[in-house]
């Protein structure tokens, strides 16, 4: 780190601060708000080094991204404000007692070269003037999953920033981006956020989001119906291919081959690939060797379970986004303390607490009420992982219907409702992906599971009886596990 000029630190400070904040105003006007906030919110001017302004940031990843991507824009703004040529230098701020470390999960073997980071495509348009996108444009993307709705904390910041970097500069950077982490930690959310961002700001790019299991099924169908050509077109004619839960690809050798070819075509054509997985790449053997390690510009980012503070922030954001009755802070903290494994569980707990309160006479959410609701959800003892089979069994017993009906094609209401309940509970209580859950229910499509989930979530707030059934079933399922 270079020495600051020592002359008159106080005056320099005020003038530099002012200069920096005016330069940031210029930059802010050029970028959309989300991008601006992500990269610039924690920048802090320190002083001058020659004609450069020295700025501190909180981590190395942010520093490199700012340096490589925004130095030009900043220099221009600073020069314009000060009336003479100026540049900018970034240093990482050292919090007391910490050392500046590269995040552990950044694969050192895939250095991003500086020239690759220079903007090669135009900046995304700013928020103004963007018309809402055609909702039918990319039907597999849910608008719920945006960067705005994602809470970044220490546990997921690297993945969040990598995802946003790819979304900002699709096709050219970090290819493939590989994000991994346990179930319910936000992988699908980030993956879809990339897709939503790109179709909003780069509407000319063709984006496809797909769950890897769906891709496997699609492949099998294509072979059976001799329609490999259209299968290939579906996956190859994209600018951005987002593949969720790629661990599903490792089970079958033949399908893997086809995927390697697909990925080769895409990367050869300078297309963006983003992958997620529930385990690190080195546990995916062939996939790792043939898909990930061969790319020069790949990036690997892990996602860890969120810390308490992040969990509370996630709950707050959800309450805010959903509207409805306020939830007191001590209740949010209680939920965050109890539901600590992952975000899906956290959301499930919030839904139940709110649903329960809606159905009480005065509709107030208190700590006592929350404690009551959560007791059934999170018994104090450790339990084995819950299987879909256990859930199905308990649901069948509870509604007195045979298992064969539950997983059959029957559409009568006395079967459909228990089936939806069982799917809802499978989503909440197991780690399985939507297609896997669908498969466990007589080979249904993942959209059926999404529908069931939405239906029961809605009913929970409408009918006390449904909430009670869910509570009772959760209890008995936990006891069986
Ligand atoms: P995964 O794909 O890793 O299993 P998801 O992306 O499906 O997890 O996340 C589960 C739920 O938690 C989703 O509803 C998602 O919106 C939410 N979620 C996860 N992480 C966050 C976060 N950091 N901020 C806000 N919501 C989150
Ligand atoms: Mg997922």
Coordinates of C-alpha atoms and ligand atoms in Angstrom, one line a residue:
X1 CA 0.0 0.0 0.0
X2 CA 1.3 3.4 -0.9
X3 CA 1.9 6.1 1.6
X4 CA -0.6 8.9 1.7
X5 CA 0.8 12.4 1.3
X6 CA 1.3 13.7 4.8
X7 CA 1.0 17.5 4.2
X8 CA -2.4 18.7 5.5
X9 CA -4.5 15.6 6.2
X10 CA -7.6 17.3 7.5
X11 CA -8.1 19.7 4.6
X12 CA -7.3 17.0 2.1
X13 CA -9.8 14.8 3.8
X14 CA -12.8 17.2 3.5
X15 CA -11.9 18.2 -0.1
X16 CA -11.3 14.6 -1.1
X17 CA -14.5 13.4 0.5
X18 CA -16.4 16.0 -1.4
X19 CA -14.7 15.2 -4.7
X20 CA -15.4 11.5 -4.2
X21 CA -19.0 12.0 -3.4
X22 CA -19.6 14.2 -6.4
X23 CA -17.8 11.6 -8.6
X24 CA -20.1 8.9 -7.2
X25 CA -23.1 11.0 -8.1
X26 CA -21.9 10.9 -11.7
X27 CA -21.3 7.2 -11.6
X28 CA -24.7 6.6 -9.9
X29 CA -26.4 8.3 -12.9
X30 CA -24.6 5.9 -15.2
X31 CA -25.5 2.6 -13.5
X32 CA -28.7 1.1 -12.2
X33 CA -29.2 1.4 -8.5
X34 CA -28.7 -2.2 -7.5
X35 CA -25.3 -2.3 -9.3
X36 CA -24.3 1.0 -7.8
X37 CA -25.2 -0.1 -4.3
X38 CA -23.5 -3.4 -4.5
X39 CA -20.1 -2.1 -5.6
X40 CA -20.0 1.4 -4.2
X41 CA -21.8 1.4 -0.9
X42 CA -18.8 0.6 1.2
X43 CA -16.2 2.7 -0.6
X44 CA -14.4 5.2 1.5
X45 CA -12.0 7.9 0.2
X46 CA -8.8 8.0 2.2
X47 CA -6.8 10.7 0.6
X48 CA -4.7 11.5 -2.4
X49 CA -1.7 9.7 -3.9
X50 CA -0.3 12.1 -6.5
X51 CA -3.2 12.7 -8.9
X52 CA -5.0 9.5 -7.8
X53 CA -7.6 9.3 -5.2
X54 CA -7.1 6.4 -2.8
X55 CA -10.2 4.6 -1.8
X56 CA -10.7 1.7 0.6
X57 CA -13.2 -1.2 0.1
X58 CA -14.1 -4.1 2.4
X59 CA -12.8 -7.1 0.5
X60 CA -10.4 -8.1 -2.3
X61 CA -13.1 -9.3 -4.6
X62 CA -14.8 -5.9 -4.5
X63 CA -11.5 -4.2 -4.9
X64 CA -10.7 -6.2 -8.1
X65 CA -14.1 -5.8 -9.6
X66 CA -14.0 -2.0 -9.0
X67 CA -10.5 -1.7 -10.3
X68 CA -11.1 -3.7 -13.4
X69 CA -14.5 -2.6 -14.3
X70 CA -15.1 0.9 -13.0
X71 CA -11.6 2.6 -13.0
X72 CA -12.3 4.2 -16.3
X73 CA -15.7 5.5 -15.4
X74 CA -14.4 6.8 -12.1
X75 CA -11.3 8.5 -13.6
X76 CA -13.5 10.3 -16.1
X77 CA -15.9 11.5 -13.4
X78 CA -13.1 12.6 -11.1
X79 CA -11.3 14.4 -13.9
X80 CA -14.5 16.1 -14.9
X81 CA -15.2 17.2 -11.3
X82 CA -11.6 18.4 -10.5
X83 CA -10.8 19.9 -13.8
X84 CA -7.6 17.9 -14.3
X85 CA -6.6 14.4 -15.1
X86 CA -7.2 12.1 -12.1
X87 CA -7.1 8.4 -11.4
X88 CA -8.3 6.1 -8.6
X89 CA -6.5 3.4 -6.6
X90 CA -8.3 0.9 -4.4
X91 CA -7.1 -0.8 -1.2
X92 CA -8.7 -3.3 1.1
X93 CA -9.8 -1.9 4.4
X94 CA -8.4 -3.8 7.3
X95 CA -10.9 -4.3 10.1
X96 CA -9.2 -4.4 13.5
X97 CA -8.0 -7.8 14.2
X98 CA -8.7 -9.3 10.8
X99 CA -6.5 -10.1 7.9
X100 CA -7.2 -9.5 4.3
X101 CA -7.9 -12.9 2.8
X102 CA -9.0 -14.1 -0.5
X103 CA -12.3 -15.9 0.1
X104 CA -11.5 -19.6 0.5
X105 CA -13.7 -20.7 -2.2
X106 CA -12.2 -18.7 -5.1
X107 CA -10.4 -21.2 -7.2
X108 CA -6.9 -19.9 -7.5
X109 CA -6.3 -21.8 -10.7
X110 CA -8.8 -19.7 -12.6
X111 CA -7.4 -16.2 -12.4
X112 CA -9.6 -13.7 -14.1
X113 CA -7.2 -11.7 -16.4
X114 CA -7.5 -8.0 -16.3
X115 CA -8.0 -7.6 -20.0
X116 CA -11.0 -9.9 -19.7
X117 CA -12.6 -7.7 -17.2
X118 CA -12.5 -4.6 -19.3
X119 CA -16.1 -3.8 -20.3
X120 CA -16.6 -5.4 -23.7
X121 CA -20.3 -4.7 -24.0
X122 CA -22.3 -1.7 -23.2
X123 CA -23.5 -1.0 -19.7
X124 CA -26.9 -2.2 -18.8
X125 CA -29.5 0.5 -19.3
X126 CA -30.4 2.3 -16.1
X127 CA -33.7 1.5 -14.4
X128 CA -35.5 4.4 -16.1
X129 CA -37.1 3.5 -19.3
X130 CA -37.1 -0.3 -18.8
X131 CA -40.5 -1.6 -19.6
X132 CA -41.7 -4.6 -17.6
X133 CA -40.7 -7.7 -19.5
X134 CA -43.1 -10.0 -21.2
X135 CA -44.0 -12.5 -18.4
X136 CA -44.2 -15.3 -20.9
X137 CA -40.8 -14.7 -22.3
X138 CA -38.9 -17.2 -20.1
X139 CA -41.5 -19.1 -18.3
X140 CA -39.1 -21.1 -16.1
X141 CA -37.9 -18.0 -14.4
X142 CA -39.8 -16.8 -11.4
X143 CA -39.9 -13.1 -10.8
X144 CA -39.7 -13.8 -7.1
X145 CA -36.1 -14.5 -7.5
X146 CA -34.3 -11.2 -8.1
X147 CA -31.1 -9.7 -6.7
X148 CA -33.3 -7.1 -5.0
X149 CA -34.9 -9.8 -2.9
X150 CA -31.7 -11.5 -2.0
X151 CA -30.0 -10.6 1.3
X152 CA -26.3 -10.8 1.1
X153 CA -24.3 -11.6 4.3
X154 CA -20.9 -13.1 5.0
X155 CA -22.2 -16.6 4.3
X156 CA -23.2 -15.9 0.7
X157 CA -21.6 -12.6 -0.3
X158 CA -19.0 -14.2 -2.6
X159 CA -21.7 -16.1 -4.6
X160 CA -23.9 -13.1 -4.6
X161 CA -21.2 -10.8 -6.0
X162 CA -20.1 -13.4 -8.6
X163 CA -23.7 -13.9 -9.7
X164 CA -24.2 -10.2 -10.1
X165 CA -20.9 -9.8 -11.9
X166 CA -22.0 -12.4 -14.4
X167 CA -25.4 -10.8 -14.7
X168 CA -23.8 -7.5 -15.4
X169 CA -21.4 -8.8 -18.0
X170 CA -23.0 -11.9 -19.4
X171 CA -21.3 -14.1 -22.0
X172 CA -17.7 -12.8 -21.4
X173 CA -16.9 -13.4 -17.8
X174 CA -16.5 -16.1 -15.3
X175 CA -17.4 -18.9 -17.5
X176 CA -18.7 -21.2 -16.2
X177 CA -19.7 -19.7 -12.8
X178 CA -20.2 -22.6 -10.5
X179 CA -22.1 -22.0 -7.2
X180 CA -22.5 -24.7 -4.6
X181 CA -23.9 -25.1 -1.2
X182 CA -26.5 -27.0 0.9
X183 CA -30.2 -27.2 0.3
X184 CA -32.3 -24.1 0.8
X185 CA -29.4 -21.7 0.9
X186 CA -30.3 -19.6 -2.1
X187 CA -28.6 -21.3 -5.1
X188 CA -31.8 -21.4 -7.2
X189 CA -32.6 -17.9 -6.1
X190 CA -29.2 -16.5 -7.3
X191 CA -29.3 -18.6 -10.5
X192 CA -32.7 -17.3 -11.5
X193 CA -31.7 -13.7 -10.4
X194 CA -29.0 -13.9 -13.0
X195 CA -31.6 -14.9 -15.6
X196 CA -34.1 -12.3 -14.6
X197 CA -31.5 -9.6 -14.6
X198 CA -30.2 -10.5 -18.0
X199 CA -33.6 -10.7 -19.7
X200 CA -34.5 -7.3 -18.2
X201 CA -31.3 -5.5 -19.0
X202 CA -30.1 -7.4 -22.1
X203 CA -33.4 -8.3 -23.7
X204 CA -31.6 -9.4 -26.9
X205 CA -29.9 -12.3 -25.2
X206 CA -31.6 -15.6 -25.1
X207 CA -31.6 -17.1 -21.6
X208 CA -32.6 -20.6 -20.6
X209 CA -33.0 -21.8 -17.0
X210 CA -33.3 -25.5 -16.5
X211 CA -33.1 -27.9 -13.6
X212 CA -30.6 -30.6 -14.4
X213 CA -33.0 -33.4 -13.6
X214 CA -35.4 -31.9 -16.1
X215 CA -32.6 -31.9 -18.7
X216 CA -31.9 -35.6 -18.0
X217 CA -35.6 -36.4 -18.5
X218 CA -35.8 -34.3 -21.6
X219 CA -32.7 -36.1 -23.0
X220 CA -34.3 -39.5 -22.3
X221 CA -37.5 -38.4 -24.0
X222 CA -35.5 -37.1 -27.0
X223 CA -33.8 -40.5 -27.5
X224 CA -37.1 -42.3 -27.2
X225 CA -38.9 -40.1 -29.6
X226 CA -35.9 -39.7 -31.9
X227 CA -35.9 -35.9 -31.6
X228 CA -32.3 -35.3 -30.6
X229 CA -32.1 -32.4 -33.1
X230 CA -34.7 -30.3 -31.3
X231 CA -33.3 -31.3 -27.9
X232 CA -29.9 -30.0 -29.0
X233 CA -31.4 -26.8 -30.4
X234 CA -33.2 -26.2 -27.1
X235 CA -30.1 -26.2 -25.1
X236 CA -27.5 -25.0 -27.6
X237 CA -29.2 -22.0 -29.1
X238 CA -28.9 -19.9 -26.0
X239 CA -26.7 -17.1 -25.0
X240 CA -27.0 -17.9 -21.4
X241 CA -27.7 -21.4 -20.0
X242 CA -28.4 -21.7 -16.3
X243 CA -28.4 -25.3 -15.1
X244 CA -29.6 -25.9 -11.5
X245 CA -28.5 -28.8 -9.4
X246 CA -26.0 -30.4 -11.8
X247 CA -25.3 -33.2 -9.4
X248 CA -28.3 -34.8 -11.1
X249 CA -26.1 -35.3 -14.1
X250 CA -23.6 -37.5 -12.5
X251 CA -25.8 -40.6 -12.4
X252 CA -25.8 -41.5 -16.0
X253 CA -22.8 -41.8 -18.3
X254 CA -24.6 -41.4 -21.6
X255 CA -26.4 -38.3 -20.6
X256 CA -23.2 -36.8 -19.3
X257 CA -21.6 -37.2 -22.7
X258 CA -24.4 -35.3 -24.3
X259 CA -24.1 -32.5 -21.7
X260 CA -20.3 -32.2 -22.3
X261 CA -21.0 -31.7 -26.0
X262 CA -23.7 -29.1 -25.2
X263 CA -21.4 -27.2 -22.9
X264 CA -18.5 -27.4 -25.4
X265 CA -20.7 -26.0 -28.1
X266 CA -21.8 -23.2 -25.9
X267 CA -18.5 -22.3 -24.5
X268 CA -16.9 -22.5 -27.9
X269 CA -19.6 -20.0 -29.1
X270 CA -18.8 -17.6 -26.2
X271 CA -22.0 -18.3 -24.4
X272 CA -22.5 -18.0 -20.7
X273 CA -22.9 -21.0 -18.5
X274 CA -23.8 -21.0 -14.9
X275 CA -24.1 -24.1 -12.8
X276 CA -25.3 -24.8 -9.3
X277 CA -24.7 -27.9 -7.2
X278 CA -25.3 -29.2 -3.7
X279 CA -21.7 -30.3 -3.4
X280 CA -18.3 -28.9 -4.3
X281 CA -17.0 -29.5 -7.8
X282 CA -14.3 -32.0 -6.8
X283 CA -17.0 -34.3 -5.6
X284 CA -18.5 -34.4 -9.0
X285 CA -15.5 -36.1 -10.5
X286 CA -16.0 -36.4 -14.3
X287 CA -18.0 -33.3 -14.3
X288 CA -15.3 -31.4 -12.6
X289 CA -12.5 -32.8 -14.9
X290 CA -14.3 -32.3 -18.1
X291 CA -16.5 -29.4 -17.5
X292 CA -15.1 -27.1 -14.9
X293 CA -11.4 -27.5 -14.7
X294 CA -11.0 -27.2 -18.5
X295 CA -12.4 -23.7 -18.7
X296 CA -9.9 -20.9 -18.2
X297 CA -12.2 -18.3 -16.8
X298 CA -14.3 -20.3 -14.5
X299 CA -15.2 -19.2 -11.0
X300 CA -16.3 -21.2 -8.1
X301 CA -18.2 -19.8 -5.2
X302 CA -19.6 -21.5 -2.2
X303 CA -22.7 -20.6 -0.1
X304 CA -22.9 -21.3 3.6
X305 CA -25.7 -21.3 6.0
X306 CA -26.6 -17.8 6.9
X307 CA -25.5 -16.3 10.3
X308 CA -28.2 -15.2 12.7
X309 CA -27.9 -11.6 11.7
X310 CA -28.5 -12.5 8.0
X311 CA -31.4 -14.7 8.9
X312 CA -33.1 -11.9 10.7
X313 CA -32.4 -9.6 7.7
X314 CA -33.9 -12.2 5.4
X315 CA -37.1 -12.4 7.5
X316 CA -37.4 -8.6 7.6
X317 CA -37.1 -8.4 3.9
X318 CA -39.7 -11.1 3.4
X319 CA -42.2 -9.4 5.7
X320 CA -41.5 -6.1 3.9
X321 CA -42.0 -7.7 0.5
X322 CA -45.2 -9.5 1.4
X323 CA -46.9 -6.7 3.3
X324 CA -49.5 -7.6 5.8
X325 CA -49.3 -7.4 9.5
X326 CA -46.0 -6.3 11.1
X327 CA -44.0 -8.9 12.9
X328 CA -42.3 -7.7 16.0
X329 CA -38.5 -7.8 16.1
X330 CA -38.3 -10.2 19.0
X331 CA -40.5 -12.6 17.1
X332 CA -38.2 -12.4 14.0
X333 CA -35.2 -13.1 16.2
X334 CA -36.9 -16.0 17.8
X335 CA -37.8 -17.5 14.4
X336 CA -34.2 -16.9 13.2
X337 CA -32.8 -18.6 16.3
X338 CA -34.9 -21.7 15.9
X339 CA -34.8 -22.1 12.1
X340 CA -31.1 -22.0 11.6
X341 CA -30.4 -24.8 9.1
X342 CA -31.3 -23.0 5.9
X343 CA -33.4 -20.3 4.4
X344 CA -36.2 -22.5 3.2
X345 CA -36.8 -23.7 6.7
X346 CA -36.7 -20.1 7.9
X347 CA -39.3 -19.0 5.4
X348 CA -41.5 -22.0 6.3
X349 CA -41.4 -21.0 10.0
X350 CA -42.3 -17.4 9.2
X351 CA -45.3 -18.6 7.1
X352 CA -46.6 -20.7 9.9
X353 CA -46.2 -18.1 12.6
X354 CA -48.0 -15.5 10.4
X355 CA -50.7 -18.0 9.4
X356 CA -51.3 -18.9 13.0
X357 CA -51.7 -15.3 14.1
X358 CA -54.1 -14.5 11.3
X359 CA -56.5 -17.0 12.7
X360 CA -56.4 -15.9 16.3
X361 CA -59.1 -13.5 17.4
X362 CA -56.9 -10.4 17.8
X363 CA -54.5 -11.4 15.0
X364 CA -51.5 -10.3 17.1
X365 CA -48.1 -12.0 16.7
X366 CA -46.5 -12.4 20.1
X367 CA -43.3 -14.2 21.2
X368 CA -45.5 -16.7 23.1
X369 CA -47.6 -17.5 20.1
X370 CA -44.4 -17.9 17.9
X371 CA -42.8 -20.1 20.5
X372 CA -45.9 -22.3 20.5
X373 CA -46.0 -22.7 16.7
X374 CA -42.2 -23.3 16.5
X375 CA -42.2 -26.0 19.2
X376 CA -43.9 -28.4 16.8
X377 CA -41.6 -27.5 14.0
X378 CA -38.3 -27.7 15.7
X379 CA -38.3 -30.2 18.5
X380 CA -35.2 -29.9 20.7
X381 CA -33.7 -33.2 19.8
X382 CA -31.6 -34.0 16.8
X383 CA -33.4 -36.0 14.1
X384 CA -32.3 -38.1 11.2
X385 CA -33.0 -36.7 7.7
X386 CA -36.7 -37.0 6.8
X387 CA -37.6 -39.1 3.8
X388 CA -40.5 -38.5 1.4
X389 CA -41.6 -42.0 2.1
X390 CA -42.1 -41.2 5.8
X391 CA -44.1 -38.1 4.8
X392 CA -46.2 -40.1 2.4
X393 CA -46.9 -42.8 5.0
X394 CA -47.9 -40.3 7.7
X395 CA -50.1 -38.4 5.3
X396 CA -51.8 -41.6 4.1
X397 CA -52.5 -42.7 7.7
X398 CA -53.7 -39.3 8.7
X399 CA -56.2 -39.0 5.8
X400 CA -56.9 -42.7 5.8
X401 CA -56.1 -43.2 2.1
X402 CA -54.0 -46.0 0.5
X403 CA -50.5 -45.1 -0.6
X404 CA -51.2 -46.4 -4.1
X405 CA -53.8 -43.6 -4.5
X406 CA -51.5 -41.0 -3.2
X407 CA -49.0 -41.6 -6.0
X408 CA -51.6 -42.5 -8.6
X409 CA -53.1 -40.3 -11.3
X410 CA -56.4 -40.0 -9.4
X411 CA -57.8 -36.5 -9.5
X412 CA -60.6 -36.7 -6.9
X413 CA -60.5 -34.1 -4.2
X414 CA -60.1 -36.5 -1.3
X415 CA -56.8 -37.7 -2.9
X416 CA -55.6 -34.4 -4.5
X417 CA -55.6 -32.5 -1.2
X418 CA -53.6 -35.0 0.8
X419 CA -51.2 -35.3 -2.1
X420 CA -50.7 -31.5 -2.1
X421 CA -50.2 -31.6 1.6
X422 CA -47.6 -34.3 1.2
X423 CA -45.8 -32.4 -1.5
X424 CA -45.8 -29.3 0.6
X425 CA -44.3 -31.1 3.5
X426 CA -41.7 -32.8 1.3
X427 CA -40.6 -29.4 0.0
X428 CA -40.4 -28.0 3.5
X429 CA -38.9 -31.0 5.4
X430 CA -36.6 -32.6 2.9
X431 CA -33.6 -31.5 0.9
X432 CA -35.0 -32.8 -2.4
X433 CA -35.3 -30.7 -5.5
X434 CA -38.7 -30.1 -7.1
X435 CA -38.3 -32.6 -9.9
X436 CA -37.1 -35.2 -7.4
X437 CA -40.2 -34.6 -5.3
X438 CA -42.4 -34.8 -8.4
X439 CA -40.8 -38.1 -9.3
X440 CA -41.6 -39.5 -5.8
X441 CA -45.2 -38.8 -6.4
X442 CA -45.8 -41.1 -9.4
X443 CA -43.5 -39.2 -11.8
X444 CA -45.1 -35.9 -11.7
X445 CA -43.7 -32.7 -13.2
X446 CA -41.9 -30.2 -11.0
X447 CA -44.6 -27.6 -11.8
X448 CA -47.1 -29.8 -10.1
X449 CA -45.0 -29.5 -6.9
X450 CA -44.8 -25.8 -7.3
X451 CA -48.5 -25.6 -7.7
X452 CA -49.2 -27.7 -4.6
X453 CA -46.8 -25.6 -2.6
X454 CA -48.5 -22.4 -3.6
X455 CA -51.9 -23.9 -2.9
X456 CA -51.2 -25.1 0.6
X457 CA -49.3 -21.9 1.5
X458 CA -52.4 -20.0 0.6
X459 CA -54.7 -22.3 2.4
X460 CA -52.6 -22.1 5.6
X461 CA -53.6 -18.5 6.0
X462 CA -57.2 -19.1 5.1
X463 CA -58.2 -22.1 7.2
X464 CA -57.1 -22.9 10.7
X465 CA -57.9 -26.5 10.1
X466 CA -55.3 -26.8 7.4
X467 CA -52.7 -25.2 9.6
X468 CA -53.6 -27.7 12.4
X469 CA -53.3 -30.6 10.0
X470 CA -49.9 -29.4 8.9
X471 CA -48.7 -29.0 12.5
X472 CA -50.0 -32.4 13.6
X473 CA -48.4 -34.1 10.6
X474 CA -45.0 -32.3 11.1
X475 CA -45.0 -33.6 14.6
X476 CA -45.7 -37.2 13.7
X477 CA -43.3 -37.1 10.8
X478 CA -40.5 -35.8 13.1
X479 CA -41.3 -38.5 15.6
X480 CA -41.0 -41.2 13.0
X481 CA -37.6 -39.9 11.8
Ligands
LIG1 P1 -31.4 -23.8 -3.0 O1 -31.6 -23.7 -4.4 O2 -30.0 -23.5 -2.6 O3 -31.9 -25.1 -2.4 P2 -33.4 -21.7 -2.9 O4 -32.7 -20.7 -3.8 O5 -34.5 -22.5 -3.4 O6 -32.3 -22.7 -2.3 O7 -33.8 -20.9 -1.6 C1 -34.8 -21.3 -0.7 C2 -35.7 -20.2 -0.3 O8 -34.9 -19.3 0.5 C3 -36.2 -19.4 -1.5 O9 -37.5 -19.0 -1.3 C4 -35.2 -18.2 -1.6 O10 -35.9 -17.0 -2.1 C5 -34.9 -18.0 -0.1 N1 -33.6 -17.4 0.1 C6 -32.4 -18.1 0.1 N2 -31.4 -17.3 0.4 C7 -31.9 -16.1 0.5 C8 -31.3 -14.8 0.8 N3 -30.0 -14.7 1.1 N4 -32.1 -13.7 0.9 C9 -33.4 -13.9 0.7 N5 -34.0 -15.0 0.4 C10 -33.3 -16.1 0.3
LIG2 MG1 -32.4 -25.1 -5.7

